[in-house]
XYZ file of C-alpha atoms in Angstrom:
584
model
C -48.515 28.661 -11.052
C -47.102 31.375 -9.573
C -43.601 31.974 -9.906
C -42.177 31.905 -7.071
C -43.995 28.780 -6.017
C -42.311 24.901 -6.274
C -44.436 22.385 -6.413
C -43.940 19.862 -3.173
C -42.448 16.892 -3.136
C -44.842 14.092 -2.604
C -43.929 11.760 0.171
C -44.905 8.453 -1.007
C -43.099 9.335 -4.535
C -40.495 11.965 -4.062
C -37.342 11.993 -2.186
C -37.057 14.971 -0.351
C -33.411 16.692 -1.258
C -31.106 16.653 1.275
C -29.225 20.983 1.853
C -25.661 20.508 1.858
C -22.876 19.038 0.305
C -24.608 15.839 -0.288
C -23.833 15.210 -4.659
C -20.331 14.196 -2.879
C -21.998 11.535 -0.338
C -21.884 8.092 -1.392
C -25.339 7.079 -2.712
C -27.308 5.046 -0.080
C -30.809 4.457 0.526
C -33.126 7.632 1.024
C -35.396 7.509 3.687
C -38.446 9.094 3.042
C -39.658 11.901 5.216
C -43.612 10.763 5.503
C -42.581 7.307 5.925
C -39.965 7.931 8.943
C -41.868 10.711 10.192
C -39.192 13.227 10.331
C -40.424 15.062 7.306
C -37.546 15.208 5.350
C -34.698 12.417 3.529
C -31.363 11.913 4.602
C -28.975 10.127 2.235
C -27.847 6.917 3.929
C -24.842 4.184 3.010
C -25.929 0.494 4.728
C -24.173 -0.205 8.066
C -21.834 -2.231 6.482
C -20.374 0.518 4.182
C -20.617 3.142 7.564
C -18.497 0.776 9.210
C -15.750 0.085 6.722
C -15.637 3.512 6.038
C -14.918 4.251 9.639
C -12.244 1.288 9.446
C -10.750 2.747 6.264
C -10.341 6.446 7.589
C -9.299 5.164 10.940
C -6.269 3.379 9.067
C -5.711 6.108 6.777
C -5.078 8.387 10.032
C -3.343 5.427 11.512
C -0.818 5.089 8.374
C 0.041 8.925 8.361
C 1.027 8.664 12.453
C 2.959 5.724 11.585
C 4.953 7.124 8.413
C 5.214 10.516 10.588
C 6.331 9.424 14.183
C 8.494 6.203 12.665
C 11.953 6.249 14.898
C 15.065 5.691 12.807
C 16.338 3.040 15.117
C 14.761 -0.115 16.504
C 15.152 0.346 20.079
C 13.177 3.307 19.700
C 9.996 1.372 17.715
C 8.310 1.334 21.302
C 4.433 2.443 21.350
C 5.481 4.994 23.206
C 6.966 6.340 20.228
C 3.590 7.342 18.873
C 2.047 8.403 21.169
C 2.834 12.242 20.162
C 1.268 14.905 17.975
C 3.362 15.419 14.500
C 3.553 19.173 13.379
C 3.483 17.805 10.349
C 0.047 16.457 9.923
C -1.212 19.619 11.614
C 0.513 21.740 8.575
C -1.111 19.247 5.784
C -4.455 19.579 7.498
C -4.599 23.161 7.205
C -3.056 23.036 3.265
C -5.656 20.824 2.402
C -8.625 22.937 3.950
C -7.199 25.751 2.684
C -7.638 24.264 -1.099
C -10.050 23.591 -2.992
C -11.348 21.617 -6.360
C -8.657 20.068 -7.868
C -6.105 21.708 -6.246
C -6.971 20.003 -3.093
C -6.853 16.420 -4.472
C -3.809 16.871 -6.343
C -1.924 18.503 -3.131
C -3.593 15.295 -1.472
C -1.644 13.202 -3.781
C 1.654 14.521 -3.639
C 1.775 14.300 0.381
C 0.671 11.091 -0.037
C 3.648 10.071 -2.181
C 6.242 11.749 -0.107
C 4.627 10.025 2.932
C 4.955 6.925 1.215
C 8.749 7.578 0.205
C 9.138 8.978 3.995
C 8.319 5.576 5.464
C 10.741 4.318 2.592
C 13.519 5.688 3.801
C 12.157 5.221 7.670
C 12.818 1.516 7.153
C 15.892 1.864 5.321
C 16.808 4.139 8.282
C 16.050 1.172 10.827
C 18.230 -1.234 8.428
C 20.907 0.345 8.129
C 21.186 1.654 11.846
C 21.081 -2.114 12.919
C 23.657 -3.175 9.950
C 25.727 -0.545 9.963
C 25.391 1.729 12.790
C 24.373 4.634 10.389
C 21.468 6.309 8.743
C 20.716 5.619 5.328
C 22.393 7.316 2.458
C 19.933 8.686 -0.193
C 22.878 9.693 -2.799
C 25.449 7.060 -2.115
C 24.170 3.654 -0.471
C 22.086 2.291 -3.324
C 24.821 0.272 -4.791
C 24.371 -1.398 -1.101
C 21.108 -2.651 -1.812
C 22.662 -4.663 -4.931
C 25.541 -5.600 -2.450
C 22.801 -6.657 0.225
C 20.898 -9.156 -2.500
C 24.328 -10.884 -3.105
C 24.470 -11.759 0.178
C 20.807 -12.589 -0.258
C 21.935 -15.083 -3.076
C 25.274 -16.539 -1.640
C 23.657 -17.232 1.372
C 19.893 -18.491 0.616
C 20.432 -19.313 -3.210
C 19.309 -17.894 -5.884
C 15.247 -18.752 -5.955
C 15.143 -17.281 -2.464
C 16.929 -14.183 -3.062
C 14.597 -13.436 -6.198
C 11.310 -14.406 -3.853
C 12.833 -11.700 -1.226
C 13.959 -9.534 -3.643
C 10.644 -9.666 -5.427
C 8.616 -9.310 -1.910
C 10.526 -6.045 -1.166
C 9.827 -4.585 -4.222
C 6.046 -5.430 -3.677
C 6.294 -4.121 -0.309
C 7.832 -0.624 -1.469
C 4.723 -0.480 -3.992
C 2.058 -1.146 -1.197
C 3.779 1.368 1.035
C 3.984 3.942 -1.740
C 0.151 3.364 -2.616
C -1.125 3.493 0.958
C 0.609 6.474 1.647
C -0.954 8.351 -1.700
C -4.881 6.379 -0.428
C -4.352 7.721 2.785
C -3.756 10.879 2.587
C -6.042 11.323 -0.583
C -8.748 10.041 1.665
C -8.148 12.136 4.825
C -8.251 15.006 2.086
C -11.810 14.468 1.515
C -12.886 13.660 4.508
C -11.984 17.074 5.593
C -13.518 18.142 3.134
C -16.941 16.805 3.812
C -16.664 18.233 7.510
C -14.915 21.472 6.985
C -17.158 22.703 9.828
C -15.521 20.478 12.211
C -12.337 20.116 10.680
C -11.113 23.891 10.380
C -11.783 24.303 14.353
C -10.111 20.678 15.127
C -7.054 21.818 13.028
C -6.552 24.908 15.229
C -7.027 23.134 18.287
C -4.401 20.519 17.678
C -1.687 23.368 16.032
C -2.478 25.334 19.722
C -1.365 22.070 21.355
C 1.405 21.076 19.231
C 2.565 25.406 20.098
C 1.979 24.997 23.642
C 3.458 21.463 24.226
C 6.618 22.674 22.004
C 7.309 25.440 24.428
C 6.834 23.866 27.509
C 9.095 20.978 26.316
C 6.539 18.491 27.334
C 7.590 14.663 26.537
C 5.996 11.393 27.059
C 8.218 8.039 27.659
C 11.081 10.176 27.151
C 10.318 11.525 23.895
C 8.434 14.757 23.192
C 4.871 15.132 22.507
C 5.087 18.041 19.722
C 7.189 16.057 17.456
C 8.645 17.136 14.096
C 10.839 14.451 13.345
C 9.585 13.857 9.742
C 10.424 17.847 9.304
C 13.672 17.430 10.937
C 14.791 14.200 9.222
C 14.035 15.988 5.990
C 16.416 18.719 6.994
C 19.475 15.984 7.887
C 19.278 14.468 4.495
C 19.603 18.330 2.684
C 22.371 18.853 4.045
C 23.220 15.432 3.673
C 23.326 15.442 0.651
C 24.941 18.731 0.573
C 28.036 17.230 1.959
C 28.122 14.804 -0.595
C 28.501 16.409 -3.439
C 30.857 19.017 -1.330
C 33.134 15.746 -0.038
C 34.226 14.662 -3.528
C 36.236 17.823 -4.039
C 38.173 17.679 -0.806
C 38.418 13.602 -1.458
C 40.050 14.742 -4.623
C 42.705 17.158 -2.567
C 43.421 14.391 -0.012
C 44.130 12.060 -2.272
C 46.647 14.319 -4.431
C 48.918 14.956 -1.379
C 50.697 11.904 -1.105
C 54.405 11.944 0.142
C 55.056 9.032 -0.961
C 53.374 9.245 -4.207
C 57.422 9.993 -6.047
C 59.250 7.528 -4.261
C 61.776 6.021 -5.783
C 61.620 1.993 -5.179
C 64.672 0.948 -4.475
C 63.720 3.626 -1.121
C 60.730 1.903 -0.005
C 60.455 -0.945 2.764
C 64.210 -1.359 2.775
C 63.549 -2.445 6.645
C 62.082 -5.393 5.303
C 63.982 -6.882 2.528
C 63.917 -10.832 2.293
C 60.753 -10.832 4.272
C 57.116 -12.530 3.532
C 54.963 -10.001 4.782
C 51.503 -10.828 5.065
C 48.481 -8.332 6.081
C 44.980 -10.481 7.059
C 42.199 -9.300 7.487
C 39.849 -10.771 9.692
C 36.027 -10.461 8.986
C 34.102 -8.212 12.034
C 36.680 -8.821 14.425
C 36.279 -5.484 16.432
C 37.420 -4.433 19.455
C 33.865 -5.706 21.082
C 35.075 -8.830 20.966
C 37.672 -7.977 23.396
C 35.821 -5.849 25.490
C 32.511 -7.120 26.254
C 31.788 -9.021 29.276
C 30.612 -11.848 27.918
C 32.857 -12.440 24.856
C 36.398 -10.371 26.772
C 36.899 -13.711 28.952
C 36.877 -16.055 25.679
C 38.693 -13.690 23.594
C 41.544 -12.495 26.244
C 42.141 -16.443 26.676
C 42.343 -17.596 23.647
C 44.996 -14.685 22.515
C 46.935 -14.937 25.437
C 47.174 -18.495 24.760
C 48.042 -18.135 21.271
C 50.601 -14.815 22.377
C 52.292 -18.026 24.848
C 52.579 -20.410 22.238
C 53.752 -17.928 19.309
C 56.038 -17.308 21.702
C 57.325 -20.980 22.455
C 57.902 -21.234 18.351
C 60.359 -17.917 18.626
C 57.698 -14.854 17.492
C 57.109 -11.984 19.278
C 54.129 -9.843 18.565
C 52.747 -6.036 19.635
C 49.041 -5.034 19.318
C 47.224 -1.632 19.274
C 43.605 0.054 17.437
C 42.510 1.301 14.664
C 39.645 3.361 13.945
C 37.566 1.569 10.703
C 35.361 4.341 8.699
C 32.762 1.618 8.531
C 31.079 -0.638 11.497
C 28.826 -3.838 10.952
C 29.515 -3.860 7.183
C 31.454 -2.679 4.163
C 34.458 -4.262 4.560
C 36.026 -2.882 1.592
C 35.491 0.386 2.538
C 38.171 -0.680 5.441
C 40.449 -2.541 3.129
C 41.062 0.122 0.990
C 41.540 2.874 3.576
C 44.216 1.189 5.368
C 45.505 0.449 2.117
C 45.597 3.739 0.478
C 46.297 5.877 3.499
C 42.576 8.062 2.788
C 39.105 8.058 4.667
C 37.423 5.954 2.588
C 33.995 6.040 4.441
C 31.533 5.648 1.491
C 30.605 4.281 -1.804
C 31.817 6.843 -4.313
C 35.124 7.533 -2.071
C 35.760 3.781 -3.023
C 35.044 4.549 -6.658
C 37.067 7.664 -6.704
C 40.430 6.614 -5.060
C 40.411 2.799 -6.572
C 40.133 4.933 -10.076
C 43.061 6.714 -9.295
C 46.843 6.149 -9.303
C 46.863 6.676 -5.337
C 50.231 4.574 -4.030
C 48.819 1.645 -2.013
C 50.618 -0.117 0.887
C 50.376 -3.211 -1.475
C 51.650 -1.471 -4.588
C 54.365 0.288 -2.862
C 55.966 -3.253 -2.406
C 55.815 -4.426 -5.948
C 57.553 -1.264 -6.889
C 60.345 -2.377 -5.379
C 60.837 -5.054 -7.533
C 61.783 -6.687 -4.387
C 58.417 -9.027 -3.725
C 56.164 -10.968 -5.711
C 52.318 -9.617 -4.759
C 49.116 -11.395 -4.466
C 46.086 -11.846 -2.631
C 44.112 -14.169 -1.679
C 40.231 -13.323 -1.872
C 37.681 -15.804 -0.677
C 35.240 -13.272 -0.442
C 34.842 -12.383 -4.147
C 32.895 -14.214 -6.384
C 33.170 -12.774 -9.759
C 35.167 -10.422 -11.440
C 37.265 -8.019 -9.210
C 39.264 -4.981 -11.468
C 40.546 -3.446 -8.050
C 42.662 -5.448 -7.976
C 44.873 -3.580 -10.832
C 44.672 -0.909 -8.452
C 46.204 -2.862 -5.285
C 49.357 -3.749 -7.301
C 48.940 -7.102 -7.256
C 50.681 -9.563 -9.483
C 48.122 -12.364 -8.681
C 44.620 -12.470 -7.124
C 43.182 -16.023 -6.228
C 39.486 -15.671 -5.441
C 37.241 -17.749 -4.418
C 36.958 -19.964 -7.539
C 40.540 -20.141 -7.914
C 41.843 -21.545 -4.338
C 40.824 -25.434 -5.289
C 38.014 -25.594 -2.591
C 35.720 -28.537 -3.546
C 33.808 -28.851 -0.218
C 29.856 -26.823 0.870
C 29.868 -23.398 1.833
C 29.856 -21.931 5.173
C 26.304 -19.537 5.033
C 28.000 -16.575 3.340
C 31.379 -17.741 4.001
C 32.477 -19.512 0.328
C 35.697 -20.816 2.111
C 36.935 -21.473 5.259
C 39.942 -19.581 6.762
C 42.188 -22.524 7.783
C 41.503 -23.550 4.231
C 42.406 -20.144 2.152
C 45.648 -20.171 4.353
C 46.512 -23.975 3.321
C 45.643 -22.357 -0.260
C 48.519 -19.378 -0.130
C 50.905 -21.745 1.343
C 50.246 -24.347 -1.424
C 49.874 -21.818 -4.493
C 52.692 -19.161 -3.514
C 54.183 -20.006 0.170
C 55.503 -23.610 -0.228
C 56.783 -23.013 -3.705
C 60.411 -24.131 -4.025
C 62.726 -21.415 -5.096
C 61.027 -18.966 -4.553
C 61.496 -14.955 -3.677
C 60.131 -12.605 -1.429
C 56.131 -12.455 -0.704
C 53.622 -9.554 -0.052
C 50.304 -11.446 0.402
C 46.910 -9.581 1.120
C 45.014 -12.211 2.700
C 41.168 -11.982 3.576
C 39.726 -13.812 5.929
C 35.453 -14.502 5.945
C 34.631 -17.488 8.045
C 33.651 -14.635 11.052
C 31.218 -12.763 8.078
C 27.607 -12.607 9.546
C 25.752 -14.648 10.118
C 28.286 -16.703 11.904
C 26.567 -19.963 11.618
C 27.517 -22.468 10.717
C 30.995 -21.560 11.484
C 34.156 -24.616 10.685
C 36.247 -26.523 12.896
C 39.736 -26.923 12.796
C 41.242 -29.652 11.094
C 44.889 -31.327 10.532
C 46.784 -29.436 7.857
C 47.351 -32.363 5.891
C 43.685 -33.500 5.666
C 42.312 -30.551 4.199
C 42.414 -32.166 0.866
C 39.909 -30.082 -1.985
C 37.964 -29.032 1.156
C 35.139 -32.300 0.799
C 36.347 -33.165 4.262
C 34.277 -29.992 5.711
C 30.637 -31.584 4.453
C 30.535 -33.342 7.819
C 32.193 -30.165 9.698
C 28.951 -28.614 8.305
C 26.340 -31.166 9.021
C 27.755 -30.380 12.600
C 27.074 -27.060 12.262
C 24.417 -24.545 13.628
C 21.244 -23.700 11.697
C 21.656 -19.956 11.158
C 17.617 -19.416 11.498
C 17.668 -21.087 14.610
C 20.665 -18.941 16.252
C 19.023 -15.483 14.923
C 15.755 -16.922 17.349
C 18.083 -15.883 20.141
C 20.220 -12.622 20.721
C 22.950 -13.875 23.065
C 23.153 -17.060 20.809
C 23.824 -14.787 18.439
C 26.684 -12.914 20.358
C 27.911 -16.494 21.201
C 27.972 -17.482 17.639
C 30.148 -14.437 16.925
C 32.486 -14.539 19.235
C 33.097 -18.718 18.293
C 33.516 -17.132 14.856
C 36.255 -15.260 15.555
C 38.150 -17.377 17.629
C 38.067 -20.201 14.600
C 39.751 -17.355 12.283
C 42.239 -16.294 14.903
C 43.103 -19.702 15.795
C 43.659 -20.228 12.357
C 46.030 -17.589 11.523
C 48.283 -18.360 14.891
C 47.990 -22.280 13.860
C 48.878 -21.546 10.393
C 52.474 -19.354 11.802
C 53.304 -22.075 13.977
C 52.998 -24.728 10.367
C 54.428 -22.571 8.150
C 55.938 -19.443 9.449
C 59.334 -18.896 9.494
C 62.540 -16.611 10.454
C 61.100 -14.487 7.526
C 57.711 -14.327 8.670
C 55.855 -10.945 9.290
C 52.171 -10.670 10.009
C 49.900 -8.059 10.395
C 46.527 -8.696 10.705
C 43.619 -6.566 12.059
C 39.748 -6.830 12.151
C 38.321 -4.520 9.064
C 35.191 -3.287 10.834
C 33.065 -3.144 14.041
C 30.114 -6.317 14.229
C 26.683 -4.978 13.693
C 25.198 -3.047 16.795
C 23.125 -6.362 17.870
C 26.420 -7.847 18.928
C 28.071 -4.506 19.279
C 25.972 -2.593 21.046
C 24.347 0.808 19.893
C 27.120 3.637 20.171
C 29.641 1.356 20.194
C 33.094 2.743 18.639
C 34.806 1.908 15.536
C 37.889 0.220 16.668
C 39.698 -2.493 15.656
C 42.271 -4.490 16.997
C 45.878 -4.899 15.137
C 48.477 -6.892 15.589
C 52.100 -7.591 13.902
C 54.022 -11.104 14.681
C 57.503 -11.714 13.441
C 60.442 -13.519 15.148
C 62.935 -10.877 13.997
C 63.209 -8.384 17.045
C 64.720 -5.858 14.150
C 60.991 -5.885 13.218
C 60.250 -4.352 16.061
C 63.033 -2.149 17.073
C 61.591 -0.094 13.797
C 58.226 0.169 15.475
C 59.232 0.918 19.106
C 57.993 4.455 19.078
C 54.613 3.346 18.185
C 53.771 2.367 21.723
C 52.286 -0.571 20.756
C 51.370 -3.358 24.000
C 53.158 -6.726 24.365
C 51.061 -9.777 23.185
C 48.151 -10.284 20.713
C 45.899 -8.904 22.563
C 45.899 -5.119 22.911
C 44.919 -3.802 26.448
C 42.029 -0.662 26.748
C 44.993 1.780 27.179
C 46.723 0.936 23.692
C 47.471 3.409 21.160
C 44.115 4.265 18.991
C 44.951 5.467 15.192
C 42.644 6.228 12.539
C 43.146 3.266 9.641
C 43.944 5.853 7.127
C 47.313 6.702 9.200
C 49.023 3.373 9.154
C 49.887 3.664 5.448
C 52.567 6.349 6.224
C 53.440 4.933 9.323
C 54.262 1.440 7.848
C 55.959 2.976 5.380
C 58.170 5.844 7.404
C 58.932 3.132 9.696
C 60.191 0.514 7.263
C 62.368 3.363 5.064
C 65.417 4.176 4.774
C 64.960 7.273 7.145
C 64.176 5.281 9.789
C-alpha cells in the first residue's frame, strides 16, 4: 500500500468523518454519504434535541438581556426597557472568543455568577426602591432582610414566613444557577461558530460605539446601555462612603453641647409638666398634601385643632425632614432623639452604643421626671432602651392587651394610650412624666385598621375581635392601588384621632404633647420622589409653652400649612432643649 494512500471509506459500512470541529458536536445519527447521495456524513442531533437546543440558547441569551438591562425601579420594568444593546454583553463576547480551553469555560463561569448576583441585587434594587425609596445597601441593609421576615412572621405567622422565607432562598439559588448555565452555554456556542461569532461581535460593539455617540434612545431610554457597568460603579463608591461615614459619625457624635450639662440646668421651662413625644407610624407629610388624602386629613385636624381648642389647648405645627422614608422607623426615632443623622443600620449601632445625651435621657437627669415608654411595636427583647434613659419600657407583652392583632399592628393605638394612662398616667400620687410613646396601628399594611371605642370599654382589648372581623382583608386591599392609598390615609386618621381623643380624657393643665410622623409611607402611596417630611406638632394649654417656642415660626393649629418651617429631625434635639433652658 503505498504510503501516502488511505484506504476509502466504504459507504454501506463506514461513516464518512465529518472536517471541523465536530468531537465537540453532540452525537446524533450519521447519515451516510452513498445512502443520501451527497457523498459525505454530517453528524446530526434528532429534531427534537435541534429544537430544544435552539429553546435553551434562546433563553440563555434571553436571561443575560434580562440580568443586564434590569431597571432598578418598577416603573421603569416596561419592555421598552430591553429593548437596548448592553455594552456589557458585547465586552464578555469578545473575552470569551478571545479564550480558549479551559480558560474560556472557567471565565464563562465566573460571568455567569456575577450575572446571577447582578440580578440579585437588581431585585433587591426594585424592593427596596418601592419600600424605601432607596437603592439597596450591599454593606449595611442585610440586617433588613432579618427585619423584613419579622414582619413576614408577625403578620402571616410563623409557617408562612418559613414557606416565603424558604421560597426566596430557592429563588436566589435558581437565579444564581441560571446565570452561571447561561452564560457557560453562550460560551460554547461561540465557540462552535467562531466564524460567525468574531464578525457578529464587532458588528454589535460598532453599534453600541455609534449609538453611544449619537445619544440615540428608544422609549426614552438609550439604546447603548451600560447600566450593569454603571450600577457596578455606584455601589464602589458606595461602599466607599461607608466605611468613610463611620469616622465622621464618630466626630458628630462627640460634639455635643449639651453632653456636660449639669441637670438641675436642663428643661427648667418645663418643670411639673407630663411631657409626652408620640410617634405616629408613616404619617408623612403626603398625607396632608395629596389630593386625594389633603381633604380627609386637613378636616379631620382642623376639627380636632377646634375641639382641642374648646377643652383649653393650644397647639403649633411645622416639618421635619426623616433620614428614612417608607420604613425604618427607628432609624427616625433615634435621630430626633439623639440630635445625629442616623440614616442607616450601623449609624443606629454606633450612636445607641454610645453615651450620646438623648432628648429622653436629658430629662431623667434632672431627677425631675420619672421616664418610660411605651413600645407596642417590639416584641422581644429591646437593650436600647438603656440607652434612651428610660426608667421603664412597657412593650408589647407588657401593656395587658388580651384581644387579636391588627396585621402587623400587635396593639391598637387608642389601646397603648389607655395602657400609659392606666400603668403610669392615672397613678395617684404621682410626679412628673416623660413618656416616649409609639404609635403602630398606621404600620403597613394598613388593613385591617381599629375603630374607636369608649375609654371605659377597652377592657384586656377582647372587645376588638369583632372590631377585626369588621375589618378589611389586607390581600384584598393590595388588589387595588388607590384602595391602598385609602386604607392609609383611614390609618392615620384612627391614630390621630386617638391621640386628640385621648388629651381631651386625660390631658390636663400639665399636659404637653409632641407628636410627629417618624417617616415618609412607601412610594406606592407616596409617590416616587416624594420628600422626606414629616409633620410635627406640640399641644399644651399653658401659653408659657409656647411663648418659649415663638421664634420657631411654627403655624397655628395641628395641621401645618406648605409654607411652615422645614428642619432636619436631627436639629430638634438642641432646639427643644435651648428653648426649654435656663438661657432661654
Amino acid at each position: 500500500m503505498p504510503l501516502f494512500t488511505r484506504p476509502r471509506p466504504r459507504p454501506d459500512r463506514d461513516p464518512v468523518p465529518v472536517p471541523g470541529p465536530s468531537a465537540e458536536a453532540v452525537p446524533g445519527e450519521l447519515v451516510r454519504g452513498a445512502e443520501d447521495g451527497q457523498g459525505g456524513g454530517v453528524p446530526r442531533r434528532p429534531p427534537g434535541r435541534r429544537v430544544a437546543g435552539a429553546v435553551g440558547t434562546a433563553s440563555a441569551v434571553a436571561f443575560v438581556l434580562f440580568g443586564l438591562l434590569l431597571p432598578d425601579r418598577l416603573a421603569e420594568l416596561t419592555p421598552g426597557a430591553f429593548v437596548r444593546l448592553p455594552g456589557e454583553a458585547v465586552l464578555g463576547a469578545a473575552l470569551l472568543l478571545a479564550l480558549t480551553g479551559r480558560a474560556r469555560d472557567v471565565a464563562a463561569g465566573a460571568l455567569g455568577l456575577l450575572l446571577g448576583v447582578t440580578v440579585l441585587l437588581g431585585a433587591l434594587d426594585l424592593g427596596f426602591h418601592e419600600a424605601l425609596g432607596r437603592p439597596f445597601d450591599p454593606v449595611l441593609d442585610w440586617i433588613l432582610l432579618d427585619d423584613g421576615q419579622a414582619f413576614l412572621r408577625d403578620s402571616v405567622g410563623r409557617t408562612g414566613a418559613l414557606l416565603a422565607t424558604a421560597a426566596v432562598l430557592a429563588l436566589a439559588l435558581a437565579v444564581l444557577a441560571a446565570g452561571t448555565v447561561s452564560v457557560v452555554r453562550l460560551g460554547r456556542s461561540l465557540r462552535r461558530s467562531g466564524a460567525v461569532a468574531a464578525p457578529v461581535t464587532l458588528a454589535g460593539g460598532t453599534v453600541w460605539v455609534v449609538c453611544a455617540a449619537l445619544g440615540a434612545q428608544f422609549a426614552g431610554a438609550p439604546l447603548a446601555a451600560r447600566s450593569t457597568a454603571d450600577a457596578l460603579g455606584d455601589r464602589v463608591r458606595q461602599t466607599r462612603a461607608t466605611f468613610a461615614d463611620e469616622e465622621v459619625f464618630e466626630r458628630a457624635a462627640a460634639d455635643d453641647p449639651f453632653r456636660d450639662t449639669p441637670g438641675d440646668r436642663l428643661l427648667t421651662g418645663l418643670r411639673g409638666k407630663d411631657v409626652l413625644f408620640v410617634f405616629v407610624e408613616s404619617y408623612g407629610r403626603t398625607a396632608l398634601e395629596d389630593p386625594a388624602m389633603a381633604p380627609h386629613l386637613g378636616a379631620l385636624l382642623a376639627d380636632g385643632t377646634e375641639r382641642l381648642r374648646a377643652a383649653g389647648y393650644a397647639s403649633r405645627s411645622g416639618f421635619l425632614t426623616s433620614p428614612t422614608a417608607g420604613a425604618g422607623s427607628w432609624l427616625a426615632h433615634s435621630t430626633f432623639l439623639s440630635g445625629l443623622w442616623v440614616a442607616h443600620q450601623q449609624r443606629y449601632r454606633s450612636v445607641t452604643a454610645s453615651d450620646r445625651l438623648t432628648l429622653t435621657e436629658a430629662f431623667r437627669r434632672t431627677g425631675a421626671w420619672r421616664t418610660v415608654g411605651i413600645m407596642p411595636g417590639v416584641t422581644r427583647e429591646w437593650p436600647e432602651g438603656r440607652f434612651y434613659g428610660l426608667d421603664r419600657v412597657y412593650d408589647s407583652r407588657e401593656l395587658g392587651y388580651r384581644g387579636p392583632k391588627f396585621s402587623w399592628a400587635p396593639v391598637p393605638d387608642q389601646f397603648s394610650l389607655a395602657a400609659f394612662e392606666r400603668l403610669e398616667g392615672g397613678r395617684a400620687g404621682r410626679g412628673p412624666l416623660m413618656a416616649g410613646i409609639v404609635l403602630v396601628s398606621s404600620h403597613n399594611p394598613w388593613a385591617p385598621i381599629p375603630e374607636m371605642l369608649g375609654w371605659d370599654g377597652l377592657g384586656d382589648g377582647s372587645v376588638y375581635e369583632g372590631v377585626r372581623a369588621r375589618g378589611a382583608d389586607p390581600k384584598r386591599v393590595w388588589r387595588d392601588p388607590e384602595r391602598v392609598r385609602a386604607e392609609y390615609r383611614r390609618s392615620v386618621e384612627y391614630s390621630l384621632t386617638s391621640l386628640v381623643s385621648y388629651l381631651e380624657e386625660y390631658g390636663d393643665e400639665d399636659t404637653v404633647l409632641v407628636f410627629l410622623g417618624d417617616h415618609q409611607p412607601i412610594p406606592a402611596v407616596a409617590g416616587e420622589g416624594a420628600s422626606r417630611d414629616v409633620p410635627v406638632a406640640m399641644v399644651a394649654k399653658d401659653p408659657a409653652v409656647f411663648e418659649r417656642i415663638g421664634h420657631w415660626g411654627w403655624d397655628e393649629g395641628l395641621a401645618p400649612s406648605p409654607s411652615a418651617p422645614v428642619w432636619r429631625m436631627d436639629t430638634f434635639r438642641d432646639r427643644f432643649l435651648g428653648a426649654f433652658g435656663p438661657a432661654s
